Each structure stands twice: as C-alpha cells, then as structure tokens.
Coordinates of C-alpha atoms and ligand atoms in Angstrom, one line a residue:
M1 CA 28.3 -26.9 14.8
S2 CA 29.0 -24.8 11.8
A3 CA 26.3 -24.5 9.1
I4 CA 26.8 -25.4 5.4
I5 CA 26.7 -22.1 3.5
I6 CA 24.3 -22.4 0.7
D7 CA 25.8 -21.3 -2.6
G8 CA 23.0 -19.4 -4.1
K9 CA 25.1 -18.3 -7.0
A10 CA 25.9 -21.8 -8.2
I11 CA 22.2 -22.9 -7.9
A12 CA 21.1 -19.8 -9.7
L13 CA 23.6 -20.4 -12.5
K14 CA 22.2 -23.9 -13.0
T15 CA 18.7 -22.4 -13.2
R16 CA 19.8 -19.7 -15.6
L17 CA 21.4 -22.2 -17.9
D18 CA 18.2 -24.2 -17.9
A19 CA 16.2 -21.1 -18.8
A20 CA 18.7 -20.3 -21.6
E21 CA 18.3 -23.9 -22.9
K22 CA 14.5 -23.5 -23.0
A23 CA 14.8 -20.1 -24.7
K24 CA 17.0 -21.5 -27.4
R25 CA 14.4 -24.1 -28.3
L26 CA 11.7 -21.4 -29.0
S27 CA 11.1 -19.9 -32.4
V28 CA 10.9 -16.4 -30.9
M29 CA 13.4 -14.6 -28.7
P30 CA 11.8 -14.2 -25.2
T31 CA 11.8 -10.4 -24.6
L32 CA 11.2 -8.5 -21.4
A33 CA 10.3 -4.8 -21.3
V34 CA 12.1 -3.4 -18.2
V35 CA 10.6 -0.1 -17.1
L36 CA 12.5 2.1 -14.6
V37 CA 11.0 5.4 -13.4
G38 CA 13.4 7.8 -11.7
E39 CA 17.0 7.2 -10.7
N40 CA 16.9 5.3 -7.4
P41 CA 20.4 3.8 -7.3
A42 CA 19.4 0.5 -5.8
S43 CA 16.6 0.1 -8.5
L44 CA 19.1 1.1 -11.2
S45 CA 21.5 -1.6 -10.1
Y46 CA 18.7 -4.2 -10.0
V47 CA 17.5 -3.3 -13.5
T48 CA 21.1 -3.5 -14.9
G49 CA 21.6 -6.9 -13.3
K50 CA 18.3 -8.2 -14.8
E51 CA 19.1 -6.9 -18.3
K52 CA 22.6 -8.4 -18.1
A53 CA 21.3 -11.8 -17.1
L54 CA 18.7 -11.7 -19.9
S55 CA 21.3 -11.0 -22.5
E56 CA 23.6 -13.8 -21.1
A57 CA 20.7 -16.2 -21.4
G58 CA 20.2 -15.2 -25.1
M59 CA 17.0 -13.3 -24.3
G60 CA 16.0 -9.8 -25.2
S61 CA 15.2 -6.8 -23.1
R62 CA 13.5 -3.5 -24.0
D63 CA 15.1 -1.0 -21.7
I64 CA 12.7 1.9 -20.9
R65 CA 14.0 4.6 -18.6
L66 CA 11.6 7.4 -17.7
P67 CA 12.1 10.6 -15.6
A68 CA 11.0 10.7 -12.0
D69 CA 8.2 13.2 -12.8
T70 CA 6.5 10.8 -15.3
T71 CA 2.7 10.9 -14.7
E72 CA 0.7 7.9 -13.8
D73 CA -1.4 8.4 -16.9
A74 CA 1.7 8.4 -19.1
L75 CA 2.9 5.2 -17.4
L76 CA -0.5 3.5 -17.9
K77 CA -0.4 4.5 -21.6
L78 CA 3.1 2.9 -21.9
I79 CA 1.8 -0.3 -20.2
A80 CA -1.2 -0.5 -22.6
D81 CA 1.2 -0.2 -25.5
L82 CA 3.5 -2.9 -24.2
N83 CA 0.5 -5.1 -23.5
A84 CA -0.5 -4.8 -27.2
D85 CA 3.0 -5.3 -28.5
A86 CA 3.4 -9.0 -29.6
T87 CA 7.2 -8.7 -29.6
V88 CA 7.2 -8.1 -25.9
H89 CA 6.5 -11.2 -23.8
G90 CA 7.0 -9.9 -20.3
I91 CA 6.7 -6.5 -18.6
L92 CA 8.6 -5.6 -15.5
V93 CA 8.0 -2.3 -13.8
Q94 CA 10.8 -1.8 -11.2
L95 CA 9.5 -1.0 -7.8
P96 CA 9.3 1.2 -5.8
L97 CA 7.7 3.9 -8.0
P98 CA 7.8 7.6 -7.2
R99 CA 5.2 8.4 -4.6
H100 CA 2.8 10.3 -7.0
I101 CA 2.2 7.0 -8.9
N102 CA -0.1 4.4 -7.4
E103 CA 1.7 1.1 -7.7
E104 CA -1.5 -0.9 -7.5
H105 CA -2.9 0.9 -10.5
I106 CA 0.3 0.1 -12.5
I107 CA 0.5 -3.6 -11.5
E108 CA -3.2 -4.1 -12.3
A109 CA -2.7 -2.5 -15.7
I110 CA -0.2 -5.2 -16.8
D111 CA -1.7 -8.1 -18.8
P112 CA -1.5 -11.0 -16.4
K113 CA 0.0 -13.1 -19.2
K114 CA 2.9 -10.7 -19.3
D115 CA 3.2 -10.2 -15.5
V116 CA 6.5 -12.0 -15.0
D117 CA 6.9 -10.6 -11.5
G118 CA 3.7 -12.4 -10.6
F119 CA 2.4 -9.4 -8.6
H120 CA -0.9 -9.0 -10.6
P121 CA -4.0 -9.9 -8.5
V122 CA -4.9 -12.6 -11.1
N123 CA -1.6 -14.3 -10.6
M124 CA -1.6 -13.8 -6.8
G125 CA -5.2 -15.2 -6.7
K126 CA -4.1 -18.3 -8.7
L127 CA -1.2 -18.8 -6.5
V128 CA -3.5 -18.9 -3.4
L129 CA -5.8 -21.3 -5.3
G130 CA -2.8 -23.5 -6.2
E131 CA -3.3 -23.0 -10.0
D132 CA -0.6 -22.5 -12.6
C133 CA 0.5 -18.9 -12.7
F134 CA 3.5 -16.6 -12.7
I135 CA 5.0 -17.1 -9.2
P136 CA 6.9 -14.1 -7.7
C137 CA 10.6 -14.6 -8.3
T138 CA 12.0 -14.3 -4.7
P139 CA 9.7 -16.8 -3.0
H140 CA 9.9 -19.1 -5.9
G141 CA 13.7 -18.9 -5.8
I142 CA 13.7 -19.9 -2.1
V143 CA 11.6 -23.0 -2.8
V144 CA 14.0 -24.0 -5.6
L145 CA 17.0 -23.4 -3.4
L146 CA 15.5 -25.7 -0.7
K147 CA 14.7 -28.4 -3.3
E148 CA 18.2 -28.2 -4.9
I149 CA 20.0 -28.7 -1.7
G150 CA 17.7 -31.6 -0.8
I151 CA 16.0 -30.0 2.3
E152 CA 13.0 -32.1 3.4
T153 CA 10.0 -29.7 3.7
K154 CA 7.2 -32.2 4.3
G155 CA 5.8 -31.8 7.8
K156 CA 8.5 -29.3 8.8
H157 CA 7.7 -26.1 10.6
A158 CA 8.6 -23.1 8.4
V159 CA 8.6 -19.7 10.1
I160 CA 8.5 -16.6 7.9
V161 CA 9.3 -13.2 9.3
G162 CA 7.7 -10.6 7.0
R163 CA 4.3 -10.5 5.3
S164 CA 5.0 -8.4 2.2
N165 CA 3.1 -9.1 -1.0
I166 CA 6.3 -9.8 -2.8
V167 CA 8.0 -12.2 -0.4
G168 CA 6.2 -13.3 2.8
K169 CA 2.6 -13.8 1.5
P170 CA 3.5 -15.7 -1.7
L171 CA 6.1 -17.8 0.1
L172 CA 3.5 -18.9 2.7
N173 CA 1.2 -20.0 -0.2
L174 CA 4.0 -21.9 -1.9
L175 CA 5.2 -23.7 1.3
I176 CA 1.7 -25.0 2.1
R177 CA 1.2 -26.5 -1.4
K178 CA 0.8 -30.3 -1.2
N179 CA 4.0 -31.0 -3.0
I180 CA 5.9 -29.0 -0.3
N181 CA 3.7 -29.7 2.7
A182 CA 5.3 -27.5 5.3
T183 CA 3.4 -26.1 8.3
V184 CA 3.8 -22.3 8.2
T185 CA 3.8 -19.6 10.7
L186 CA 3.9 -16.0 9.4
C187 CA 5.3 -13.3 11.7
H188 CA 5.1 -9.5 11.3
T189 CA 5.4 -6.4 13.5
G190 CA 2.2 -7.3 15.3
T191 CA 3.7 -10.6 16.4
Q192 CA 4.4 -10.7 20.1
N193 CA 7.5 -12.4 21.4
L194 CA 9.1 -13.0 17.9
P195 CA 11.9 -15.3 19.3
S196 CA 9.3 -17.7 20.7
Y197 CA 8.2 -18.4 17.1
T198 CA 11.6 -18.3 15.4
R199 CA 13.0 -20.8 17.9
Q200 CA 10.4 -23.3 16.8
A201 CA 11.4 -23.1 13.1
D202 CA 12.9 -26.1 11.3
I203 CA 13.2 -23.7 8.4
L204 CA 13.5 -20.0 9.2
I205 CA 13.0 -17.4 6.5
A206 CA 13.9 -13.8 7.4
A207 CA 12.3 -11.3 5.1
A208 CA 11.8 -8.2 7.3
G209 CA 14.3 -5.7 5.8
S210 CA 15.7 -5.2 9.3
P211 CA 19.5 -5.7 9.5
G212 CA 20.6 -8.2 12.1
L213 CA 17.0 -8.7 13.4
I214 CA 17.6 -12.5 13.9
S215 CA 20.3 -13.3 16.4
G216 CA 21.8 -16.7 17.1
D217 CA 19.7 -17.2 20.2
M218 CA 16.5 -16.9 18.1
I219 CA 17.5 -20.0 16.0
K220 CA 16.8 -23.6 16.8
E221 CA 19.9 -25.8 16.7
G222 CA 20.1 -27.4 13.3
A223 CA 17.6 -25.1 11.6
V224 CA 17.8 -24.2 7.9
V225 CA 18.1 -20.4 7.8
I226 CA 17.2 -18.4 4.6
D227 CA 18.1 -14.8 4.8
V228 CA 16.1 -12.7 2.3
G229 CA 17.1 -9.3 3.7
V230 CA 19.2 -7.0 1.6
N231 CA 19.9 -3.9 3.7
R232 CA 22.4 -1.1 2.9
V233 CA 24.2 -0.4 6.1
E234 CA 26.5 2.6 6.1
D235 CA 30.2 1.8 6.4
A236 CA 32.8 4.4 5.8
T237 CA 35.5 1.7 5.3
A238 CA 33.5 0.2 2.3
K239 CA 34.3 1.5 -1.2
K240 CA 30.7 2.5 -1.9
G241 CA 30.1 3.9 1.7
F242 CA 27.8 1.0 2.6
R243 CA 27.7 -2.8 3.0
L244 CA 24.9 -5.2 2.2
K245 CA 23.7 -6.9 5.3
G246 CA 21.0 -9.5 5.8
D247 CA 18.3 -9.7 8.4
V248 CA 20.3 -12.5 10.2
L249 CA 23.4 -12.0 12.3
F250 CA 25.4 -14.4 10.2
D251 CA 28.3 -15.0 12.5
E252 CA 26.0 -16.1 15.3
A253 CA 23.5 -17.9 13.1
V254 CA 26.2 -20.0 11.3
E255 CA 27.0 -21.6 14.7
K256 CA 23.4 -22.8 15.2
A257 CA 22.0 -23.6 11.8
S258 CA 22.6 -26.7 9.7
Y259 CA 22.3 -24.7 6.4
I260 CA 22.4 -20.9 5.9
T261 CA 22.2 -18.5 2.9
P262 CA 24.8 -15.7 2.9
V263 CA 24.1 -12.0 2.0
P264 CA 25.0 -11.3 -0.7
G265 CA 25.2 -14.6 -2.7
G266 CA 22.2 -16.5 -1.3
V267 CA 18.6 -15.6 -2.2
G268 CA 19.5 -12.6 -4.4
P269 CA 20.9 -14.5 -7.4
M270 CA 17.9 -16.9 -7.3
T271 CA 15.5 -14.0 -7.8
I272 CA 17.1 -13.1 -11.1
A273 CA 17.3 -16.8 -12.2
M274 CA 13.5 -17.2 -11.6
L275 CA 12.8 -14.1 -13.5
L276 CA 14.5 -15.6 -16.5
Q277 CA 12.4 -18.8 -16.1
N278 CA 9.2 -16.6 -16.0
V279 CA 10.3 -14.7 -19.1
V280 CA 10.7 -18.0 -21.0
Q281 CA 7.3 -19.1 -19.7
A282 CA 5.7 -15.8 -20.9
A283 CA 7.1 -16.4 -24.4
I284 CA 5.6 -19.9 -24.5
L285 CA 2.1 -18.7 -23.4
Ligands
NAP1 P1 8.7 -4.9 3.2 O1 7.6 -4.7 2.2 O2 9.2 -3.7 3.9 O3 8.1 -5.9 4.3 C1 8.8 -6.2 5.5 C2 7.9 -7.1 6.3 O4 8.7 -7.5 7.5 C3 6.6 -6.5 6.8 O5 5.6 -7.5 6.8 C4 6.9 -6.1 8.3 O6 5.8 -6.2 9.1 C5 7.9 -7.2 8.7 N1 8.8 -6.7 9.7 C6 9.7 -5.7 9.6 N2 10.4 -5.5 10.8 C7 9.9 -6.5 11.6 C8 10.2 -6.9 12.9 N3 11.1 -6.3 13.7 N4 9.6 -8.0 13.5 C9 8.7 -8.7 12.7 N5 8.3 -8.4 11.4 C10 9.0 -7.3 10.9 O7 9.9 -5.7 2.7 P2 10.1 -6.7 1.4 O8 9.9 -6.0 0.2 O9 9.3 -8.0 1.7 O10 11.6 -7.1 1.6 C11 12.1 -7.6 2.8 C12 13.6 -7.7 2.7 O11 14.0 -8.6 1.7 C13 14.3 -6.3 2.4 O12 15.6 -6.3 3.0 C14 14.5 -6.4 0.9 O13 15.6 -5.7 0.4 C15 14.8 -7.9 0.7 N6 14.4 -8.5 -0.6 C16 15.4 -9.2 -1.2 C17 15.1 -9.8 -2.4 C18 16.2 -10.6 -3.0 O14 16.1 -10.9 -4.2 N7 17.2 -11.0 -2.3 C19 13.9 -9.6 -3.0 C20 12.9 -8.9 -2.4 C21 13.2 -8.3 -1.1 P3 4.5 -5.3 9.0 O15 3.7 -5.9 7.8 O16 3.8 -5.5 10.2 O17 5.0 -3.9 8.7

C-alpha cells in the first residue's frame, strides 16, 4: 500500500484565497504588525513568508525589526503602543525571543483581541472551554486539512506526539470538540513505550521536533499520518547546507499510511493560511 500524499500547498491556497475574498469585503485593510527581535535565520524566513502571504491576500503588514539586545521593557512598550493603534488589527511577535526576554510576559501583554497567534491565556482558556477565540494556526490548519480531504474523525483514535503550547495542547482541545469527536492520546517524553501508542492511532500527528522519530513500524496499516515536524538536518550536498526533515521517516511511513503529509509542503503552508484567516477575523472584531 502506498499512501496518498496530502497536498498542503493546494489546500492552503484555497484557504488563502478565501481569506483574501473576506478581506476584500471589509471597509478596512486587515493589518498585522509583525515583530521580529534579533536575526535568527529560521525566524527571519518565517516572518518574510508571512508578510509575503499577507500582501498577496491584499492585507497589510507593519514590519517591525528590533535588535537582539532590545530590552523586555522596550518590547512591552511597543506592544502597548500597538494595542492602542486602531490601524493595527493583529500583533504577531515571532518566537523564540532572545533569552533575556520572558516570552510569557510578552504574550500576556498582547490584547487578546489582536492575538492572532492564539497564544494568549484568554484565547487558550476559551479554546479549552470550547468558546469562540483565536485558534493557534498550526493545530487549526491540521484540522482544516483533515476536513478538506474528507477524513472521518468521529470516534477515531488520534495520537499526538508532543505537548507544546503551540501545537500539541491546542490540537488536543480541538480534536475533542463535539464537531470533531476524536478520542485523543497525547504523548511526550514521559510516555513509556511510545510505539505502543502510535500503533493504535487511526490519525497520528507527530509534533515532537525530532527528525525521523516515527518509523514505519510505529504506524498502523492505513493510518492518516500528519507530520508537523520541521527540522533542519545538516546536509553538505544541499545548497543551504541543510535539508528540512519531518518527524516521520517518510519513505517507510508512506508504505503503511493511507494518507500522509510531506515535509515541506504539508502542514507548513496551512499555518500561514490560518494566520491570514485570523488576521481577517481580527479586523472584523
Ligand atoms: P517543542 O515546544 O519543542 O515541543 C516538542 C514536544 O515534543 C514536547 O512536548 C516534547 O516532550 C515532545 N517530544 C520531543 N521528543 C520526543 C520523543 N522522543 N518522544 C515523545 N515526545 C517527544 O516543539 P513545537 O514548537 O511544538 O514544534 C514541534 C515541531 O513542529 C518542530 O519541529 C517545529 O519546527 C514544528 N512546527 C512546525 C510548524 C509548521 O507550521 N509546520 C509550526 C510549529 C512547529 P516534553 O514536553 O516532555 O519535552
């Protein structure tokens, strides 16, 4: 059996076009302030990708680049100014921040109504309660992917590997919503005998940040495999000196799964598409 490879780019494009259509109908141009502190190359490439997507969807971005030695107080002051600025609908502070800045303080300073990443405790709390809120883009993108390819989630066993605040935890809370109705197991480094859980998964979501963690023998025949991992693995033969690898050993998994997302081109494009949707929503609020 060879799995159907999920075309995340195509589904993301449809979602982006939908966001662009919604944006066009508004009387204001949805605008996102994108704050980058320091020069982490991966962060820089994420920020550039987000700004390009916003512009292609007819939305605005306020590009704010700050030096790595920016103080926490200066960043808090900037957030306060952006919160008060009616022409800015959403605020995105690219993570990770330099070590001397407390990420929690920064996230909590963002007005929940402008928190398009959905990381603020108010939005996280509402997600757990099943209320309307900004939903973190990566887990939301995964749910939209599953829906778009027509995967039945009701009564299925979803196993998530990874309990981060940006992927694993919000995804767990989305998958147990009544309209999705999956039964969810959440694994982490404290999990004993990880394969005994992954082999039970009808839907397996790998979000550990560990290249090749999930081998073919850890996957149930016919499972849907969603690989969230984006890992830079050194490779002297690659132009940039590295290649992007997922958490799943693709060549093995493709023989066991019914559907699988590639890396790159699977979950990644959906994350940006859902950000656009959140920016439109922020402009409506
Ligand atoms: P993170 O904060 O480092 O969390 C990783 C989680 O995986 C932790 O809960 C950790 O467990 C768990 N884990 C790590 N190794 C494990 C192992 N061997 N067995 C079981 N659990 C293990 O990472 P993240 O921010 O969630 O990101 C995860 C991956 O997704 C990364 O590769 C990241 O680049 C990628 N990502 C991609 C997108 C996208 O748009 N495609 C978006 C976000 C993240 P503990 O809690 O016990 O430490």
